[in-house]
Short mmCIF file of C-alpha atoms in Angstrom, two decimals:
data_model
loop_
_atom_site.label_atom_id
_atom_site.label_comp_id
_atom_site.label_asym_id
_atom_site.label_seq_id
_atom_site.Cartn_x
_atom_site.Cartn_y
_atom_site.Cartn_z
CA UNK A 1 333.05 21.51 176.54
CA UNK A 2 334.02 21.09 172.68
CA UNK A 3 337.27 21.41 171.66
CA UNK A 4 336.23 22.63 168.30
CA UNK A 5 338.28 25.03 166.71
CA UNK A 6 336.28 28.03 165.86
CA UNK A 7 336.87 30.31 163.30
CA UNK A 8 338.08 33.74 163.13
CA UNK A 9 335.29 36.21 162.25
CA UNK A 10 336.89 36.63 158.49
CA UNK A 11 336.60 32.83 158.20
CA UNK A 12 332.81 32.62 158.98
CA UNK A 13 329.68 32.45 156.43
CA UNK A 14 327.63 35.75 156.37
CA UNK A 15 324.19 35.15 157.98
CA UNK A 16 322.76 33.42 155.28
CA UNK A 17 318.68 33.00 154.65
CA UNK A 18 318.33 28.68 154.44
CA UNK A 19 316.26 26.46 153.00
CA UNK A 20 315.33 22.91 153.35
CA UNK A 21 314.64 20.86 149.89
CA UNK A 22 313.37 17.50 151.91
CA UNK A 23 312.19 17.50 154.80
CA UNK A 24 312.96 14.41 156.85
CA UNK A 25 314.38 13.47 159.87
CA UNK A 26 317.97 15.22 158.72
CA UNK A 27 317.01 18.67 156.98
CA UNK A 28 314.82 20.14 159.47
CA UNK A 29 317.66 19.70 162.34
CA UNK A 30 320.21 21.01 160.53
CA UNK A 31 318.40 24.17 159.90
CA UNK A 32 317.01 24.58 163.22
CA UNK A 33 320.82 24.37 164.57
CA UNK A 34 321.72 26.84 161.74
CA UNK A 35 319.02 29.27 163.01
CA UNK A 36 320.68 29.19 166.60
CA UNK A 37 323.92 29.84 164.94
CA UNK A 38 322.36 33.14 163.78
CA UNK A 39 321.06 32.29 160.08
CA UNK A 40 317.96 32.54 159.15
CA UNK A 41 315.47 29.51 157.60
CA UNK A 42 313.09 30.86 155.11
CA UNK A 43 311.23 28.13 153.18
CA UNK A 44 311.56 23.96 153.50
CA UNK A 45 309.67 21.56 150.95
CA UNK A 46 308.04 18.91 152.16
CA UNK A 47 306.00 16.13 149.92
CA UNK A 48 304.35 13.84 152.93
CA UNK A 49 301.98 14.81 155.86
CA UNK A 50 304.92 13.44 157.91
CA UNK A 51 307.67 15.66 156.88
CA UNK A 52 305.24 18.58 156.70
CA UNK A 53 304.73 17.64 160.43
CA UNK A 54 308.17 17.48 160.94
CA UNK A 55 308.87 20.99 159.41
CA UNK A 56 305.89 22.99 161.09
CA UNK A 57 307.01 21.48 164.58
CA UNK A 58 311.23 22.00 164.15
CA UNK A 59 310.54 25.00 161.84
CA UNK A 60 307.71 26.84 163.22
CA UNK A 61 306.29 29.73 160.80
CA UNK A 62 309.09 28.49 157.97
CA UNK A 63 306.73 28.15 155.29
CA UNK A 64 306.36 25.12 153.19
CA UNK A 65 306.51 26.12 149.03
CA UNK A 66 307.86 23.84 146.68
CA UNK A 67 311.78 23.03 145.90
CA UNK A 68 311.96 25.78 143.04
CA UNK A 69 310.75 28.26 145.34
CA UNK A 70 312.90 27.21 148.22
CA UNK A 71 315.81 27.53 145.64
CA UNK A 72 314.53 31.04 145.00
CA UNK A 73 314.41 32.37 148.57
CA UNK A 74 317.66 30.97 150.02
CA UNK A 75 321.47 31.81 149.95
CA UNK A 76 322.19 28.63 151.09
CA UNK A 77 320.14 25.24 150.60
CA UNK A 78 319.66 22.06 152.08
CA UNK A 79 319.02 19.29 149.93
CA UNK A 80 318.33 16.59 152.47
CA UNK A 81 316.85 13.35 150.53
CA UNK A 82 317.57 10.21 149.75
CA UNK A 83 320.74 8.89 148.01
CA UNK A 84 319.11 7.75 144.80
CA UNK A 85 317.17 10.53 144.53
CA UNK A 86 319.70 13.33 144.72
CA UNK A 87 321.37 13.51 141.12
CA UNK A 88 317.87 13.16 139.70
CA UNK A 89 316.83 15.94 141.71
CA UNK A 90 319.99 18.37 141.07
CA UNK A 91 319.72 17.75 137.35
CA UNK A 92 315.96 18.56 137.53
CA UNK A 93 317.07 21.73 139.43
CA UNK A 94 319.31 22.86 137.21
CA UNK A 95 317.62 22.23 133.97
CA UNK A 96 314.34 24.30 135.30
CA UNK A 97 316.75 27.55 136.52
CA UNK A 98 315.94 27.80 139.90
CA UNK A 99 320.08 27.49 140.97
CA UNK A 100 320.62 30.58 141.01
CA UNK A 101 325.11 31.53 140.66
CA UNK A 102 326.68 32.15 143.80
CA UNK A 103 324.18 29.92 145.82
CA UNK A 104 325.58 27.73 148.13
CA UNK A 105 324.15 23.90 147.27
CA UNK A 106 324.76 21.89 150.26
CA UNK A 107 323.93 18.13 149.84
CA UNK A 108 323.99 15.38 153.12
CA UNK A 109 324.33 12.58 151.44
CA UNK A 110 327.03 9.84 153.10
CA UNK A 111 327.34 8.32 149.29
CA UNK A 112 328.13 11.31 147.04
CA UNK A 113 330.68 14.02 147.13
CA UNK A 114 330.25 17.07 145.44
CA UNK A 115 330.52 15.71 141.82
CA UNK A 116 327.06 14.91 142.27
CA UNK A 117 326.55 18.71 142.06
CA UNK A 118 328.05 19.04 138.75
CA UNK A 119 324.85 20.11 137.07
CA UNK A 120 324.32 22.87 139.66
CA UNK A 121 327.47 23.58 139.33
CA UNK A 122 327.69 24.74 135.63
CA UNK A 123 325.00 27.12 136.47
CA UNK A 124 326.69 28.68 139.08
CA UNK A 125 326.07 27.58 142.87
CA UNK A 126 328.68 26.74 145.15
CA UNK A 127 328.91 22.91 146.21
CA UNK A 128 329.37 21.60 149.41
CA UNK A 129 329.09 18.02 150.66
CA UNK A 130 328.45 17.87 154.73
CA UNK A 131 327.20 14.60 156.20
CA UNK A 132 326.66 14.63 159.83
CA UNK A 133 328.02 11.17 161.11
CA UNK A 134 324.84 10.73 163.34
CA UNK A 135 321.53 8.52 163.28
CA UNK A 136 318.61 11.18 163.52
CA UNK A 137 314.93 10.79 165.15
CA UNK A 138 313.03 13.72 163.27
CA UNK A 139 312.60 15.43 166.77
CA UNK A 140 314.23 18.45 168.69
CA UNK A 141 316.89 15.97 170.65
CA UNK A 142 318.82 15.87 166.91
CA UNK A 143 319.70 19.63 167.32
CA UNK A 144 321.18 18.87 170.55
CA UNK A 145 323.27 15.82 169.54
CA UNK A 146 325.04 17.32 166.62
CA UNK A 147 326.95 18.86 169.20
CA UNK A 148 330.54 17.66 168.85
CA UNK A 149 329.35 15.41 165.73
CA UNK A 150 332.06 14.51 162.90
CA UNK A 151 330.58 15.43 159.78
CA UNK A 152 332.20 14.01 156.53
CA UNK A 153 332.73 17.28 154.22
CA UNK A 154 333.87 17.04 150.73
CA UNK A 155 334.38 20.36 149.25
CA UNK A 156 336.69 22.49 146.45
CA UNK A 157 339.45 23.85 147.87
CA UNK A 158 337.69 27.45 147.91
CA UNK A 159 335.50 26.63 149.93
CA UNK A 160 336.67 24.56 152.73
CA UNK A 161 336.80 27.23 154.90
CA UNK A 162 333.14 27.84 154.35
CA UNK A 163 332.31 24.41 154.73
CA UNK A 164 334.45 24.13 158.09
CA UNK A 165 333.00 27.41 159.42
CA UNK A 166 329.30 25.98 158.58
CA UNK A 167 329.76 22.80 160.24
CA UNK A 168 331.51 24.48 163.58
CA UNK A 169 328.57 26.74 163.90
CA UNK A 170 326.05 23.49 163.87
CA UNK A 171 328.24 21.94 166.93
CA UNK A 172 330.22 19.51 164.40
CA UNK A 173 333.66 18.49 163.83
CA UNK A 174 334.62 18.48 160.07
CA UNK A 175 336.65 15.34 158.96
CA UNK A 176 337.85 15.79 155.38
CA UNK A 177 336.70 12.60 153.30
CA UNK A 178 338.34 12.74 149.62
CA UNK A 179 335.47 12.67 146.58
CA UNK A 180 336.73 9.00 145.48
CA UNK A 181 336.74 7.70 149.37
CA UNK A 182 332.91 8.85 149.76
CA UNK A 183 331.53 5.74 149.41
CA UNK A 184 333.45 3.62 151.22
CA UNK A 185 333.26 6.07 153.99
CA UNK A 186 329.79 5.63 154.04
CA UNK A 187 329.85 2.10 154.19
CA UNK A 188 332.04 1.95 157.48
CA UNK A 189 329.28 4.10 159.15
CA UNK A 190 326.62 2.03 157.94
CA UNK A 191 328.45 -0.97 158.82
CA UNK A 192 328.95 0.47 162.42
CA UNK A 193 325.40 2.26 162.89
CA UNK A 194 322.88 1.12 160.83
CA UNK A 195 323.87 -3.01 161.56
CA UNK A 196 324.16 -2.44 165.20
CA UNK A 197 320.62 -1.66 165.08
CA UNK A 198 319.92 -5.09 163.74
CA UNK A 199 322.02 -7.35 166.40
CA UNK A 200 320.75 -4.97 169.15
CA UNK A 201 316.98 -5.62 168.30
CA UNK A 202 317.92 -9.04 167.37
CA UNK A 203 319.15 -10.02 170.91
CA UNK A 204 316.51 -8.30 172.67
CA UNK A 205 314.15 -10.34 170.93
CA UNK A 206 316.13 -13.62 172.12
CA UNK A 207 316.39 -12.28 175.85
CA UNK A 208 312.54 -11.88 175.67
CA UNK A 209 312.42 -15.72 174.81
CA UNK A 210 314.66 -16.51 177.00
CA UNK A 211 312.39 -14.96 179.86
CA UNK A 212 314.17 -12.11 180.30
CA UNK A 213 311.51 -9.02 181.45
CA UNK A 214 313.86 -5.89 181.28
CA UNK A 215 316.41 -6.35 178.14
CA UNK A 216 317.34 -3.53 177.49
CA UNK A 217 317.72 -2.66 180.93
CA UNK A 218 320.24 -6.22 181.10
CA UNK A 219 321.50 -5.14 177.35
CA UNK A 220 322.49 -1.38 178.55
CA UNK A 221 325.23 -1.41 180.80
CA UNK A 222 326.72 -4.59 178.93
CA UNK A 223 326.79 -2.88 175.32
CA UNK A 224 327.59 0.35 176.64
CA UNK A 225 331.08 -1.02 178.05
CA UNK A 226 331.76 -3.37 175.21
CA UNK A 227 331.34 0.08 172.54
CA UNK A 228 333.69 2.03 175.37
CA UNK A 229 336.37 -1.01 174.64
CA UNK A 230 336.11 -1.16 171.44
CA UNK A 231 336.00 2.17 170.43
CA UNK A 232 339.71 2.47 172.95
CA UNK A 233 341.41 -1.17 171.95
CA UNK A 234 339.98 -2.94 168.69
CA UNK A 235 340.12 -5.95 168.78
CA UNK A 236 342.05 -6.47 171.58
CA UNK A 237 338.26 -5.89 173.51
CA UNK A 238 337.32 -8.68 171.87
CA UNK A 239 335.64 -11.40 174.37
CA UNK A 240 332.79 -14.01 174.18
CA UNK A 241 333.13 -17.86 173.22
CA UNK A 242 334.07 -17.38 169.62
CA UNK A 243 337.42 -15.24 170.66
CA UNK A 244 338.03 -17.92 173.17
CA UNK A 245 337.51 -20.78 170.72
CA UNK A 246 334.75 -22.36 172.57
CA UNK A 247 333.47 -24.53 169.90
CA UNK A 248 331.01 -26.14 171.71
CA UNK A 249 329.50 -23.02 173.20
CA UNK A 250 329.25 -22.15 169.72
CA UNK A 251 327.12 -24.88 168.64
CA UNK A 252 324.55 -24.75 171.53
CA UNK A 253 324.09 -21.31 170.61
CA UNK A 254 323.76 -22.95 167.05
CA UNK A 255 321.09 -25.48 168.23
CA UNK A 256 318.76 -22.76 170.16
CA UNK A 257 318.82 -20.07 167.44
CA UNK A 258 317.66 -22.71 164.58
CA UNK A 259 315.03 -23.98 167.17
CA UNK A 260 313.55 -20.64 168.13
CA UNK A 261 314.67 -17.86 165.72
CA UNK A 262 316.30 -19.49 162.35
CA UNK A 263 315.98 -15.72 160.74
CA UNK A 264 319.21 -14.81 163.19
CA UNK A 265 321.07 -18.10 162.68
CA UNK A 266 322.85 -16.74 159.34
CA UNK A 267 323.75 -13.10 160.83
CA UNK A 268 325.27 -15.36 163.76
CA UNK A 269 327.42 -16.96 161.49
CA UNK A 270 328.83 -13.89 159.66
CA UNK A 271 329.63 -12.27 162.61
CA UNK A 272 330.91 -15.17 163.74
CA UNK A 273 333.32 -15.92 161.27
CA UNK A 274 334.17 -12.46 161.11
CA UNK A 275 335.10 -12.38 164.65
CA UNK A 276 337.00 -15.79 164.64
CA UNK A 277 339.06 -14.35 161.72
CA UNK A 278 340.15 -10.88 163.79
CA UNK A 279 340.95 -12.72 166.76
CA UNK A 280 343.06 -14.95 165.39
CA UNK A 281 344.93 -12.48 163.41
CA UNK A 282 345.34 -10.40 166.37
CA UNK A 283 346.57 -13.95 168.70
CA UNK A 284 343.16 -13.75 170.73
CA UNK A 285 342.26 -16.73 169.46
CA UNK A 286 344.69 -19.65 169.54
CA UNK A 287 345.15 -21.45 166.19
CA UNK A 288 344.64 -25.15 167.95
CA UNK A 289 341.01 -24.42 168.67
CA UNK A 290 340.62 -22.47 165.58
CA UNK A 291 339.58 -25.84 163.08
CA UNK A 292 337.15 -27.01 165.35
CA UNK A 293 335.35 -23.48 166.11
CA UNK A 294 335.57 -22.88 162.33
CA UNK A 295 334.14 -26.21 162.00
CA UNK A 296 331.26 -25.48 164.15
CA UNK A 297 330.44 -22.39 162.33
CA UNK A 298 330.02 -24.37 158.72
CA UNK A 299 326.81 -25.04 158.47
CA UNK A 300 326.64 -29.14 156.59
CA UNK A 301 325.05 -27.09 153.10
CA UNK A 302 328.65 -25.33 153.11
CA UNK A 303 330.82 -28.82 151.94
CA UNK A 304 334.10 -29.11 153.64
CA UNK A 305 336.04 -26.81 151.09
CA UNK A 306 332.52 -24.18 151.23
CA UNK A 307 332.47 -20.39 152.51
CA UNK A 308 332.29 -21.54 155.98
CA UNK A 309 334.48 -24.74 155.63
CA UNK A 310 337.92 -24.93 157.63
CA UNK A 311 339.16 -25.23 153.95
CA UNK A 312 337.72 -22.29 152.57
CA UNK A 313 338.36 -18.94 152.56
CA UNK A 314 337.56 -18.08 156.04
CA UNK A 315 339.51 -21.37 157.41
CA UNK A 316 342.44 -20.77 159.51
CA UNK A 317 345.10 -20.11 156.85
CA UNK A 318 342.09 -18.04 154.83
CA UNK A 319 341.20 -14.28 155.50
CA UNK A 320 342.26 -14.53 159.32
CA UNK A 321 345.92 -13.33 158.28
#
């Protein structure tokens, strides 16, 4: 059951018509959780045959026009595209008069707050910024999972009632993220998400080398618990042979990566240096067995006094503290 605060009846939007400007794996959720909220979707733009797809099947009988005319039918729109393309496509907006003034602009971007909006602004919509902190498949499940999702919402202080009672109605939790702190709170998420992704796929691909037949089944249970841990102690959940200083666990794992997967060997040793230096900072990782772990984690290219070197940066009186 969510413990979502939900808003008087004074506080909440007026069933709004919506529309979708982009429709990829974000927009076309969003909406379809709007329309169980009570609003109504009237038009979503679309450019390729997949996110015309992806509209028709999450939006059925929500016809596809162009953005202008999306613009022109909806109270409130979605604009749900890429980072770089979103001031280029609110200036465009704006300087053809389809923002129309009391038109609430929502934008989903992780990156941009609502300064990005400015252009709509000045010709009178209402700017929101609501990113749902959630990875998204372009299929029905997303409508289901925004259920108790934090969404980062950057909005003027008129409107952050709006903006609360529009997230609350998707399933969300609103988390206020100040204009200036945007990107960087985009960057933790990405950080967290989008790289887990990587190592996850990575090590999959190594268990299948190894021999192993079922790895995600072997993967599941162990990165399920070691999330669970994290997300409750830090890095006090921190385990595995480089918080134990195990230096020569380290370089066998070294050894076998260059021999049968190279492409991993320099994630390995980010993470690995990145882990060394938490766990010694938080007295995981003892500093005796710190120089020669560090050691075995600068590659000879490095130099003794290079990025991985024990005399570096990342050495035990570097970063670690």
């Amino acid at each position: 059951m969510s413990t979502v605060h939900q808003p008087d009846i004074k506080d909440r939007p007026a069933r709004l018509t919506v529309g979708v400007v982009g429709a990829g794996r974000v927009g076309p959720a969003l909406a379809a959780s709007l329309q169980l909220a009570g609003h109504t979707p009237v038009a979503v733009s679309g450019v390729s045959d997949a996110s015309r797809r992806r509209a028709e099947s999450m939006l059925p009988g929500v016809p596809l026009v162009p953005p202008a005319e999306v613009l022109r039918r909806a109270d409130l729109v979605l604009l749900t595209v890429p980072d770089d393309a979103l001031p280029g496509l609110v200036t465009g907006l704006a300087e053809t008069g389809a923002v129309r003034p009391g038109q609430l602009l929502v934008h989903t971007s992780g990156r941009y707050g609502v300064a990005v909006l400015e252009p709509a602004l000045r010709a009178g919509a209402l700017p929101l910024a609501l990113h749902p902190a959630m990875t998204f498949t372009g299929t029905p499940v997303d409508v289901q999972r925004l259920a108790g999702c934090s969404f980062g919402v950057t909005a003027p202080e008129e409107l952050r009632l709006a903006a609360q009672a529009l997230v609350i109605e998707m399933g969300g939790e609103p988390e206020w993220i100040a204009e200036e702190n945007r990107p960087l709170y985009h960057a933790a998420l990405a950080l967290g998400a989008n790289h887990l992704i990587t190592l996850v796929a990575q090590s999959m691909e190594l268990l299948r080398t190894a021999g192993v037949d079922a790895p995600d089944r072997m993967l599941g249970p162990l990165l399920g618990a070691a999330l669970d841990n994290a997300l409750r102690s830090g890095d006090a959940a921190l385990t595995g042979p480089v918080a134990r200083g195990d230096a020569g666990t380290v370089t066998a794992h070294l050894d076998q990566l260059k021999k049968h997967a190279p492409d991993t060997v320099e994630g390995y040793l980010a993470m690995a240096r990145a882990t060394a230096d938490r766990a010694l900072a938080s007295g995981l990782l003892k500093a005796e067995l710190a120089e020669d772990l560090l050691g075995a984690l600068a590659p000879a290219a490095d130099g003794p006094g290079g990025p991985g070197g024990t005399n570096g940066t990342n050495g035990p009186e570097g970063n670690a503290r």
